[in-house]
Coordinates of C-alpha atoms (C1' of nucleotides) in Angstrom, one line a residue:
Chain A
M881 CA 85.5 -6.7 26.4
S882 CA 84.5 -5.8 22.9
M883 CA 81.9 -7.5 20.8
Q884 CA 84.5 -9.2 18.6
D885 CA 86.5 -11.0 21.2
T886 CA 83.6 -12.7 23.0
A887 CA 81.4 -15.3 21.3
S888 CA 78.4 -13.3 20.0
S889 CA 75.4 -14.1 22.2
G890 CA 72.8 -12.0 20.6
V891 CA 72.6 -9.9 23.7
A892 CA 73.9 -6.3 23.7
L893 CA 76.8 -5.6 26.1
W894 CA 74.9 -2.8 27.9
R895 CA 72.1 -5.3 28.5
L896 CA 74.6 -7.7 30.2
V897 CA 75.8 -4.9 32.4
A898 CA 72.3 -3.9 33.3
D899 CA 71.4 -7.5 34.1
G900 CA 74.5 -7.8 36.3
I901 CA 73.6 -4.7 38.3
E902 CA 70.0 -5.9 38.6
R903 CA 71.2 -9.2 39.9
G904 CA 73.3 -7.3 42.5
I905 CA 70.1 -5.5 43.6
A906 CA 68.1 -8.7 43.6
D907 CA 70.5 -10.7 45.8
G908 CA 71.1 -7.8 48.2
R909 CA 74.7 -6.7 47.3
F910 CA 73.1 -3.4 46.6
A911 CA 70.2 -2.6 49.0
A912 CA 67.4 -0.1 48.4
G913 CA 68.8 3.4 48.9
D914 CA 72.4 2.3 48.4
K915 CA 74.7 4.2 46.1
L916 CA 76.0 2.2 43.2
P917 CA 79.7 2.3 42.3
G918 CA 80.7 5.2 40.0
E919 CA 80.2 4.7 36.2
M920 CA 84.0 4.5 35.7
E921 CA 84.3 1.8 38.4
I922 CA 81.4 -0.2 36.9
A923 CA 83.0 0.1 33.5
E924 CA 86.3 -1.3 34.8
T925 CA 84.7 -4.2 36.6
Y926 CA 82.8 -5.2 33.5
R927 CA 85.7 -4.2 31.2
V928 CA 83.5 -2.0 29.2
N929 CA 83.4 1.6 28.0
R930 CA 81.8 4.1 30.3
H931 CA 79.2 4.9 27.7
T932 CA 78.1 1.3 27.7
V933 CA 77.6 1.5 31.4
R934 CA 75.6 4.7 31.0
R935 CA 73.3 3.0 28.6
A936 CA 72.8 0.1 31.1
L937 CA 72.0 2.6 33.9
A938 CA 69.7 4.5 31.7
A939 CA 67.7 1.3 31.0
L940 CA 67.5 0.5 34.7
A941 CA 66.5 4.0 35.5
E942 CA 63.7 3.9 32.9
R943 CA 62.4 0.8 34.6
G944 CA 62.5 2.6 38.0
L945 CA 65.2 0.3 39.5
V946 CA 67.8 3.1 40.0
R947 CA 67.9 6.8 40.0
A948 CA 70.9 9.0 38.9
E949 CA 71.8 12.2 40.7
R950 CA 74.2 14.4 38.9
G951 CA 77.4 15.1 40.6
S952 CA 76.5 12.6 43.4
G953 CA 75.9 9.1 42.2
T954 CA 73.3 6.5 41.2
Y955 CA 71.0 5.1 43.8
V956 CA 68.9 1.9 44.1
E957 CA 65.1 2.1 44.3
A958 CA 63.2 -1.3 44.3
Q959 CA 62.3 -4.8 45.8
K960 CA 60.7 -8.2 44.9
L961 CA 57.4 -9.8 45.8
A962 CA 57.8 -12.9 47.9
Y963 CA 55.4 -15.6 46.4
P964 CA 55.0 -18.7 48.6
L965 CA 54.1 -21.9 46.6
R966 CA 51.8 -23.8 49.0
S967 CA 49.0 -26.2 48.2
R968 CA 46.7 -23.3 49.2
T969 CA 48.0 -20.4 47.2
R970 CA 45.8 -17.3 46.7
F971 CA 47.3 -14.4 44.7
S972 CA 45.2 -11.8 46.5
E973 CA 46.3 -13.0 50.0
I974 CA 50.0 -13.0 49.0
V975 CA 49.9 -9.5 47.6
G976 CA 47.8 -8.2 50.4
A977 CA 50.2 -9.6 52.9
G978 CA 52.9 -7.3 51.4
G979 CA 50.7 -4.3 51.9
R980 CA 50.0 -3.9 48.2
E981 CA 46.7 -3.9 46.4
P982 CA 46.0 -7.1 44.4
R983 CA 44.2 -6.6 41.1
G984 CA 43.0 -8.9 38.3
Q985 CA 42.2 -8.0 34.8
L986 CA 40.6 -10.1 32.1
I987 CA 42.3 -10.0 28.7
E988 CA 40.0 -12.4 26.9
A989 CA 37.9 -15.4 27.4
T990 CA 37.3 -17.7 24.5
D991 CA 36.0 -21.2 23.8
D992 CA 38.5 -23.9 23.2
V993 CA 38.7 -27.7 23.0
A994 CA 40.9 -30.0 25.0
T995 CA 44.2 -31.2 23.5
R996 CA 45.3 -34.6 24.8
E997 CA 47.5 -32.9 27.2
L998 CA 44.8 -30.6 28.7
A999 CA 42.3 -33.4 28.8
R1000 CA 44.7 -35.5 30.8
E1001 CA 45.3 -32.7 33.3
L1002 CA 41.6 -32.0 33.7
G1003 CA 40.3 -35.6 33.7
L1004 CA 38.3 -35.0 30.5
K1005 CA 38.2 -36.5 27.0
T1006 CA 40.3 -35.1 24.2
G1007 CA 38.2 -32.6 22.3
A1008 CA 36.0 -31.8 25.3
P1009 CA 34.7 -28.2 25.3
L1010 CA 36.8 -25.8 27.5
V1011 CA 36.8 -22.1 28.4
R1012 CA 40.2 -20.5 28.1
I1013 CA 40.7 -17.4 30.2
E1014 CA 43.6 -15.1 29.6
A1015 CA 44.2 -12.8 32.6
I1016 CA 46.8 -10.5 34.0
R1017 CA 47.4 -10.0 37.7
L1018 CA 48.9 -6.9 39.3
A1019 CA 50.2 -5.7 42.7
D1020 CA 49.2 -2.0 42.9
R1021 CA 50.0 -0.9 39.3
T1022 CA 52.7 -3.4 38.7
P1023 CA 51.9 -6.4 36.5
I1024 CA 53.1 -9.6 38.2
C1025 CA 52.0 -12.4 35.9
V1026 CA 49.8 -13.3 33.0
S1027 CA 48.0 -16.6 33.1
T1028 CA 46.1 -18.8 30.8
T1029 CA 43.5 -20.8 32.6
W1030 CA 41.4 -23.7 31.2
L1031 CA 38.2 -24.9 32.7
S1032 CA 35.6 -27.4 31.6
A1033 CA 32.9 -25.5 29.7
E1034 CA 30.3 -28.0 30.9
L1035 CA 31.1 -27.7 34.6
F1036 CA 31.6 -23.9 34.5
P1037 CA 29.3 -22.4 31.8
N1038 CA 29.9 -18.7 31.1
A1039 CA 33.1 -18.8 33.2
G1040 CA 34.5 -16.0 31.1
A1041 CA 31.7 -13.6 32.0
V1042 CA 31.9 -14.6 35.7
F1043 CA 35.6 -13.9 35.8
A1044 CA 35.2 -10.6 34.1
A1045 CA 32.7 -9.6 36.8
T1046 CA 34.6 -11.0 39.9
R1047 CA 38.2 -10.6 38.6
S1048 CA 39.1 -13.5 40.8
M1049 CA 39.5 -17.2 40.3
T1050 CA 38.6 -17.9 43.9
K1051 CA 35.3 -16.0 43.6
L1052 CA 34.6 -17.6 40.2
L1053 CA 34.8 -21.0 41.8
E1054 CA 32.6 -19.9 44.7
H1055 CA 30.0 -18.8 42.1
Y1056 CA 29.8 -22.4 41.0
G1057 CA 29.7 -23.7 44.6
V1058 CA 33.3 -24.6 45.0
R1059 CA 34.2 -23.5 48.6
D1060 CA 37.8 -24.5 48.7
Y1061 CA 40.5 -25.9 46.4
R1062 CA 44.0 -27.1 46.5
R1063 CA 46.9 -26.9 44.1
G1064 CA 48.3 -30.1 42.7
A1065 CA 51.6 -30.8 41.1
T1066 CA 53.3 -27.6 39.9
R1067 CA 55.9 -27.4 37.2
I1068 CA 58.3 -24.5 37.2
T1069 CA 60.7 -23.5 34.5
A1070 CA 62.2 -20.3 33.2
G1071 CA 62.4 -18.8 29.7
I1072 CA 62.5 -15.6 27.8
V1073 CA 59.3 -13.4 27.5
D1074 CA 57.6 -13.4 24.1
A1075 CA 56.4 -10.2 22.4
T1076 CA 52.8 -10.6 23.5
D1077 CA 53.5 -11.2 27.2
A1078 CA 56.2 -8.5 27.2
A1079 CA 53.5 -6.0 26.2
R1080 CA 51.1 -7.3 28.8
L1081 CA 53.6 -7.4 31.6
D1082 CA 55.2 -4.1 30.6
L1083 CA 58.5 -5.9 30.3
A1084 CA 61.3 -5.4 27.9
L1085 CA 61.9 -8.0 25.3
G1086 CA 64.5 -10.6 26.3
R1087 CA 63.7 -10.4 30.0
P1088 CA 63.5 -13.7 31.9
I1089 CA 60.2 -15.1 33.0
L1090 CA 59.2 -17.9 35.5
V1091 CA 56.8 -20.3 33.8
V1092 CA 54.4 -22.1 36.2
D1093 CA 52.1 -24.9 35.1
A1094 CA 49.7 -26.2 37.7
T1095 CA 46.3 -27.9 38.1
D1096 CA 43.9 -27.0 40.9
H1097 CA 41.7 -29.7 42.5
D1098 CA 38.8 -29.6 44.9
L1099 CA 39.1 -31.3 48.3
D1100 CA 38.1 -34.7 46.8
G1101 CA 41.0 -34.4 44.3
K1102 CA 38.8 -33.7 41.3
P1103 CA 40.5 -31.4 38.8
L1104 CA 38.9 -28.0 38.5
M1105 CA 41.2 -25.9 36.3
T1106 CA 44.7 -26.0 34.8
K1107 CA 46.8 -22.9 34.5
H1108 CA 49.8 -21.8 32.5
S1109 CA 51.3 -18.7 34.2
R1110 CA 54.2 -16.4 33.2
F1111 CA 55.7 -14.3 35.9
A1112 CA 58.0 -11.4 35.5
A1113 CA 61.1 -12.9 37.1
E1114 CA 62.4 -9.5 38.1
R1115 CA 59.3 -8.8 40.2
V1116 CA 58.8 -12.1 42.1
E1117 CA 60.6 -14.7 44.1
F1118 CA 59.0 -18.1 44.7
L1119 CA 59.2 -19.7 48.1
V1120 CA 58.8 -23.5 48.3
E1121 CA 58.3 -24.1 52.0
N1122 CA 59.6 -27.5 52.2
G1123 CA 57.8 -30.1 50.1
Chain B
M40 CA 59.7 -6.0 12.6
S41 CA 62.9 -4.0 12.3
M42 CA 65.1 -2.9 15.1
Q43 CA 63.9 0.7 14.8
D44 CA 60.2 0.2 15.1
T45 CA 60.3 -1.8 18.3
A46 CA 61.6 -0.4 21.6
S47 CA 65.3 -1.4 21.6
S48 CA 65.6 -4.2 24.2
G49 CA 69.3 -4.9 23.9
V50 CA 68.4 -8.4 22.6
A51 CA 69.2 -9.1 18.9
L52 CA 66.2 -10.1 16.8
W53 CA 67.7 -13.4 15.8
R54 CA 67.9 -14.2 19.4
L55 CA 64.3 -13.5 20.0
V56 CA 63.4 -15.8 17.1
A57 CA 65.7 -18.5 18.5
D58 CA 64.1 -18.1 21.9
G59 CA 60.6 -18.4 20.4
I60 CA 61.5 -21.6 18.5
E61 CA 63.1 -23.0 21.6
R62 CA 60.0 -22.2 23.6
G63 CA 58.0 -24.1 21.0
I64 CA 60.2 -27.1 21.5
A65 CA 60.1 -26.8 25.3
D66 CA 56.3 -26.7 25.5
G67 CA 55.7 -29.4 23.0
R68 CA 54.5 -27.5 20.0
F69 CA 57.5 -29.0 18.2
A70 CA 58.3 -32.5 19.4
A71 CA 61.6 -34.3 19.1
G72 CA 62.0 -35.4 15.5
D73 CA 59.4 -33.0 14.2
K74 CA 60.1 -30.9 11.1
L75 CA 60.1 -27.1 11.8
P76 CA 58.2 -24.8 9.4
G77 CA 60.4 -23.6 6.5
E78 CA 62.7 -20.6 6.9
M79 CA 60.4 -18.4 4.8
E80 CA 57.3 -19.4 6.9
I81 CA 59.2 -18.7 10.2
A82 CA 60.4 -15.4 8.8
E83 CA 56.8 -14.4 8.0
T84 CA 55.4 -15.4 11.4
Y85 CA 58.1 -13.4 13.2
R86 CA 58.0 -10.6 10.5
V87 CA 61.7 -10.9 10.0
N88 CA 64.1 -11.4 7.2
R89 CA 64.9 -14.9 6.2
H90 CA 68.6 -14.3 7.0
T91 CA 67.6 -13.5 10.5
V92 CA 65.8 -16.8 10.8
R93 CA 68.8 -18.6 9.4
R94 CA 71.0 -17.0 12.1
A95 CA 68.5 -18.1 14.8
L96 CA 68.4 -21.6 13.5
A97 CA 72.2 -21.7 13.2
A98 CA 72.4 -20.7 16.9
L99 CA 70.0 -23.5 17.9
A100 CA 71.8 -26.0 15.7
E101 CA 75.1 -25.1 17.3
R102 CA 73.6 -25.9 20.7
G103 CA 72.3 -29.2 19.3
L104 CA 68.6 -28.4 19.6
V105 CA 67.9 -28.6 15.9
R106 CA 69.5 -30.1 12.8
A107 CA 69.2 -28.7 9.3
E108 CA 68.9 -31.0 6.3
R109 CA 69.5 -29.3 3.0
G110 CA 66.6 -29.5 0.6
S111 CA 64.4 -31.1 3.2
G112 CA 64.0 -29.1 6.3
T113 CA 65.1 -28.4 9.8
Y114 CA 64.4 -31.0 12.5
V115 CA 64.1 -31.0 16.3
E116 CA 66.6 -32.9 18.5
A117 CA 66.3 -32.5 22.3
Q118 CA 64.5 -32.8 25.6
K119 CA 64.6 -31.4 29.2
L120 CA 65.6 -33.0 32.5
A121 CA 62.6 -33.3 34.9
Y122 CA 63.8 -32.3 38.3
P123 CA 61.3 -33.0 41.2
L124 CA 61.7 -30.6 44.2
R125 CA 60.9 -32.8 47.2
S126 CA 62.2 -32.6 50.7
R127 CA 64.4 -35.6 49.9
T128 CA 66.0 -34.5 46.6
R129 CA 69.2 -36.3 45.4
F130 CA 70.7 -35.1 42.1
S131 CA 72.2 -38.5 41.4
E132 CA 68.9 -40.3 41.8
I133 CA 67.0 -37.8 39.6
V134 CA 69.5 -38.0 36.8
G135 CA 69.9 -41.7 37.1
A136 CA 66.1 -42.1 36.8
G137 CA 66.3 -40.5 33.4
G138 CA 68.8 -43.1 32.2
R139 CA 71.7 -40.7 32.3
E140 CA 75.0 -40.7 34.1
P141 CA 75.1 -38.2 37.0
R142 CA 78.5 -36.5 37.6
G143 CA 79.8 -34.0 40.0
Q144 CA 82.9 -31.9 39.6
L145 CA 84.7 -29.6 42.2
I146 CA 85.5 -26.2 40.9
E147 CA 87.1 -24.9 44.1
A148 CA 86.8 -25.2 47.9
T149 CA 87.8 -22.2 50.0
D150 CA 87.5 -21.0 53.5
D151 CA 84.9 -18.3 54.2
V152 CA 83.2 -16.6 57.1
A153 CA 79.5 -16.4 57.7
T154 CA 77.7 -13.2 56.7
R155 CA 74.7 -12.4 58.9
E156 CA 72.5 -14.0 56.2
L157 CA 74.5 -17.2 56.0
A158 CA 74.8 -17.4 59.8
R159 CA 71.0 -17.2 60.2
E160 CA 70.5 -20.0 57.6
L161 CA 73.0 -22.3 59.3
G162 CA 72.2 -21.4 62.9
L163 CA 75.7 -20.1 63.5
K164 CA 77.1 -16.7 64.6
T165 CA 78.1 -14.0 62.2
G166 CA 81.7 -14.5 61.3
A167 CA 81.8 -18.2 62.1
P168 CA 84.2 -20.2 59.9
L169 CA 82.7 -21.8 56.9
V170 CA 83.8 -24.0 54.0
R171 CA 82.6 -22.8 50.6
I172 CA 82.4 -25.4 47.9
E173 CA 81.8 -24.4 44.3
A174 CA 80.7 -27.4 42.2
I175 CA 79.2 -28.2 38.9
R176 CA 76.8 -31.1 38.3
L177 CA 76.3 -32.8 35.0
A178 CA 74.0 -35.4 33.3
D179 CA 76.2 -37.4 31.0
R180 CA 78.4 -34.6 29.5
T181 CA 75.8 -31.9 29.8
P182 CA 76.3 -29.3 32.6
I183 CA 73.0 -29.0 34.5
C184 CA 73.8 -26.6 37.4
V185 CA 76.6 -24.9 39.3
S186 CA 76.1 -24.6 43.0
T187 CA 77.8 -22.8 45.9
T188 CA 77.5 -24.7 49.1
W189 CA 78.4 -23.4 52.5
L190 CA 79.1 -25.7 55.5
S191 CA 80.3 -25.0 59.0
A192 CA 84.1 -25.5 59.1
E193 CA 83.9 -26.7 62.6
L194 CA 81.3 -29.4 62.0
F195 CA 82.8 -30.5 58.7
P196 CA 86.6 -30.0 58.8
N197 CA 88.3 -30.6 55.4
A198 CA 84.9 -30.7 53.6
G199 CA 86.5 -29.5 50.4
A200 CA 88.9 -32.4 50.2
V201 CA 86.2 -34.9 51.1
F202 CA 83.9 -33.5 48.3
A203 CA 86.8 -33.6 45.8
A204 CA 87.2 -37.3 46.6
T205 CA 83.6 -38.4 46.8
R206 CA 82.1 -35.9 44.2
S207 CA 78.8 -36.1 46.1
M208 CA 77.3 -34.1 48.9
T209 CA 75.4 -37.1 50.1
K210 CA 78.6 -39.1 50.4
L211 CA 80.3 -36.1 52.0
L212 CA 77.7 -36.0 54.7
E213 CA 77.9 -39.8 55.2
H214 CA 81.6 -39.4 55.8
Y215 CA 80.8 -37.2 58.8
G216 CA 78.2 -39.6 60.1
V217 CA 75.1 -37.9 58.7
R218 CA 72.9 -40.8 57.4
D219 CA 70.0 -38.8 56.1
Y220 CA 69.0 -35.2 55.5
R221 CA 66.0 -33.2 54.3
R222 CA 65.6 -30.0 52.3
G223 CA 64.1 -27.1 54.1
A224 CA 62.5 -23.9 52.6
T225 CA 63.5 -23.4 49.0
R226 CA 63.6 -20.1 47.2
I227 CA 63.3 -20.1 43.4
T228 CA 63.7 -17.2 41.1
A229 CA 65.0 -16.7 37.6
G230 CA 67.7 -14.5 36.1
I231 CA 70.2 -14.1 33.4
V232 CA 73.5 -16.1 33.5
D233 CA 76.6 -14.1 34.4
A234 CA 79.9 -14.6 32.5
T235 CA 81.4 -17.0 35.0
D236 CA 78.5 -19.3 35.2
A237 CA 78.0 -19.1 31.5
A238 CA 81.5 -20.6 31.0
R239 CA 80.9 -23.2 33.6
L240 CA 77.5 -24.3 32.3
D241 CA 78.6 -24.0 28.6
L242 CA 75.8 -21.6 28.2
A243 CA 75.6 -18.5 25.9
L244 CA 75.5 -15.1 27.5
G245 CA 72.0 -13.8 28.1
R246 CA 70.4 -17.2 28.6
P247 CA 67.9 -17.6 31.5
I248 CA 68.8 -19.5 34.6
L249 CA 66.8 -20.8 37.5
V250 CA 68.3 -19.7 40.8
V251 CA 67.6 -22.0 43.8
D252 CA 68.5 -21.2 47.4
A253 CA 67.9 -23.9 49.9
T254 CA 69.2 -25.1 53.3
D255 CA 69.4 -28.8 54.1
H256 CA 68.7 -30.1 57.6
D257 CA 69.3 -33.4 59.4
L258 CA 66.3 -35.3 60.7
D259 CA 66.3 -33.3 63.9
G260 CA 66.0 -30.1 62.0
K261 CA 69.5 -28.9 62.6
P262 CA 70.9 -27.0 59.6
L263 CA 73.7 -28.8 57.8
M264 CA 74.5 -26.8 54.7
T265 CA 73.0 -24.0 52.6
K266 CA 73.2 -23.9 48.9
H267 CA 72.9 -21.3 46.1
S268 CA 72.4 -23.1 42.8
R269 CA 72.1 -21.9 39.3
F270 CA 70.4 -24.2 36.7
A271 CA 70.5 -23.8 33.0
A272 CA 66.8 -23.2 32.4
E273 CA 66.9 -24.7 29.0
R274 CA 68.0 -28.0 30.4
V275 CA 65.7 -28.6 33.4
E276 CA 62.2 -28.3 34.5
F277 CA 61.3 -28.2 38.2
L278 CA 58.5 -30.3 39.5
V279 CA 56.8 -29.2 42.7
E280 CA 54.7 -32.2 43.7
N281 CA 52.1 -30.4 45.6
G282 CA 53.3 -28.6 48.7
Chain C
dT95 C1' 61.8 -36.5 -15.6
dG96 C1' 60.4 -32.1 -14.0
dA97 C1' 58.3 -28.8 -10.9
dA98 C1' 57.9 -27.2 -6.4
dG99 C1' 59.9 -26.5 -2.1
dT100 C1' 63.8 -26.7 0.8
dT101 C1' 68.5 -25.1 2.7
dG102 C1' 73.2 -22.9 1.5
dT103 C1' 75.9 -18.9 -0.2
dC104 C1' 76.9 -14.6 -2.2
dT105 C1' 76.7 -9.2 -2.6
dA106 C1' 75.1 -4.8 -0.9
dT107 C1' 73.0 -1.2 2.2
dT108 C1' 71.3 0.9 6.5
dA109 C1' 70.7 1.2 11.5
dA110 C1' 72.2 0.0 16.1
dC111 C1' 76.1 -1.2 19.2
dA112 C1' 80.6 -0.3 21.3
dT113 C1' 84.6 2.2 21.6
dA114 C1' 87.5 6.5 22.4
dG115 C1' 88.4 11.2 24.0
dA116 C1' 87.2 15.7 25.7
dC117 C1' 84.8 18.8 28.5
dA118 C1' 80.7 20.8 30.9
dA119 C1' 77.7 20.8 35.1
dC120 C1' 77.1 19.5 39.5
dT121 C1' 78.0 17.6 44.5
dT122 C1' 80.8 16.6 48.4
dC123 C1' 84.1 17.5 51.6
dG124 C1' 88.4 19.3 53.6
Chain D
dC1396 C1' 87.0 28.5 48.1
dG1397 C1' 89.1 24.7 45.7
dA1398 C1' 90.1 20.0 44.6
dA1399 C1' 88.3 15.6 43.7
dG1400 C1' 84.7 12.9 42.2
dT1401 C1' 80.4 12.4 40.1
dT1402 C1' 76.8 12.5 36.1
dG1403 C1' 75.6 14.8 31.5
dT1404 C1' 76.6 15.8 26.6
dC1405 C1' 79.2 16.2 22.5
dT1406 C1' 82.0 14.4 18.3
dA1407 C1' 84.1 10.6 15.9
dT1408 C1' 85.1 5.7 14.3
dG1409 C1' 84.9 0.8 13.5
dT1410 C1' 82.0 -3.5 14.2
dT1411 C1' 77.8 -6.0 14.4
dA1412 C1' 72.9 -6.7 13.3
dA1413 C1' 69.1 -6.7 10.1
dT1414 C1' 67.5 -5.8 5.8
dA1415 C1' 67.0 -7.0 0.5
dG1416 C1' 67.7 -9.6 -3.6
dA1417 C1' 69.5 -13.3 -6.4
dC1418 C1' 70.9 -17.8 -7.4
dA1419 C1' 73.0 -22.4 -6.4
dA1420 C1' 72.4 -27.1 -4.5
dC1421 C1' 69.6 -30.4 -2.8
dT1422 C1' 65.1 -33.2 -1.6
dT1423 C1' 60.5 -34.6 -2.3
dC1424 C1' 56.8 -36.0 -4.9
dA1425 C1' 53.6 -36.3 -8.7

DNA sequence: TGAAGTTGTCTATTAACATAGACAACTTCG
DNA sequence: CGAAGTTGTCTATGTTAATAGACAACTTCA
């Protein structure tokens, strides 16, 4: 396959090969520790020059997914985080369950006003004052997702400062007397990471992301906050346990 | 932004611009019928040459997402299919609810044997005979997803032929006396389309896909079939209605 | 009508992508 | 050891991607 006989997709060939191999790792065709096929063999299966395969492998190696050993072969390194989507979903619990250290980090907290869309989600009027919190969440040192959270500025004054101190949405809500909350309807789609999120997630441009929109409610069904989260698709896998 | 000052991602710049605009359409910043900013303005916001913007717009136009009008501007065309993930999910009902014509098409049906993984999902023994059905599902003329379905060859003899005739999994199960069924645990992740699926979904290489793995059970909880589906992310949006 | 703003088309130049072939350096295994 | 198979590095060539500038063709609106 050369660039001129396939419809130009705007994606480099080496990138397609790298994605193919990564998929193989993701779905278990290549398990952690396994040896990948030789560069020549990969080149033949993708009908591509060996140098193109080498570039693909170099990209995967740089991301820590594989490791090349001269004279021997190239070996698989990594795994994905299982992320159950339940009504009671807590990032820290999910990550902790996998034996990893959950961390949160505030990027910025700013004042905002409700668009019609946000107002509807939060049960407020259009133009109502909001706090917008931009945060990143990690498992050990690996960024998992960035999320934008909107809360009513009247119900949660100084929410930005509280989050900066607690680094946890659950603790933030506790601070305002909310003992428990549930997740409402969740919208999931996929897309390509933009430049800003790519930098925050330490993700290469053009990588796929899982986009999750959800609104959390208290136990009486009153909306508390609405979130727009972007997950590095290569690092997580959502589990919808029935529905 | 030129290719040499950003870390080379293997994704062409015009493709990043196209993805950015598409995201703008997806999340409502540009609604159907809206006029996009001028090519010069887009070029400035992405810090890119106008020709690069033109290429991005040409790609979007070819996919029918936007339409350029000389001397006037470029306008938005399309929308996404809302796809609720409930325990009782029927493709035909979801598509029909949107006023579109649901269609199914058999790609191939072959005999297969259960891997350990498949056997566990279906409650069979490793090596048990299976029927593997590869099918594509469309809304009007637009391909929405391709799915690989495995069923027990003993419980559902000639399943391939039955599906080819009925073009519906629901009708296939009815044929074997299954009146109703429910979806069990569902795993969702995202990835990049491979060459085979790209052709089947009429999707450009490098586009993101939503990957859904699920097993359907009858009302007694007995596994009926397990599916591996790949959705064109740009054409659907999953709705998880609580959980 | 005329000016401003829009998309369409052309030429030209530089960097990145992909191919091809050859050989070195190293590991594994009989 | 020695052969086979692996990754690492080099040179070379043609194609694609992205830049830059200029101008034509068309629409909108004062």
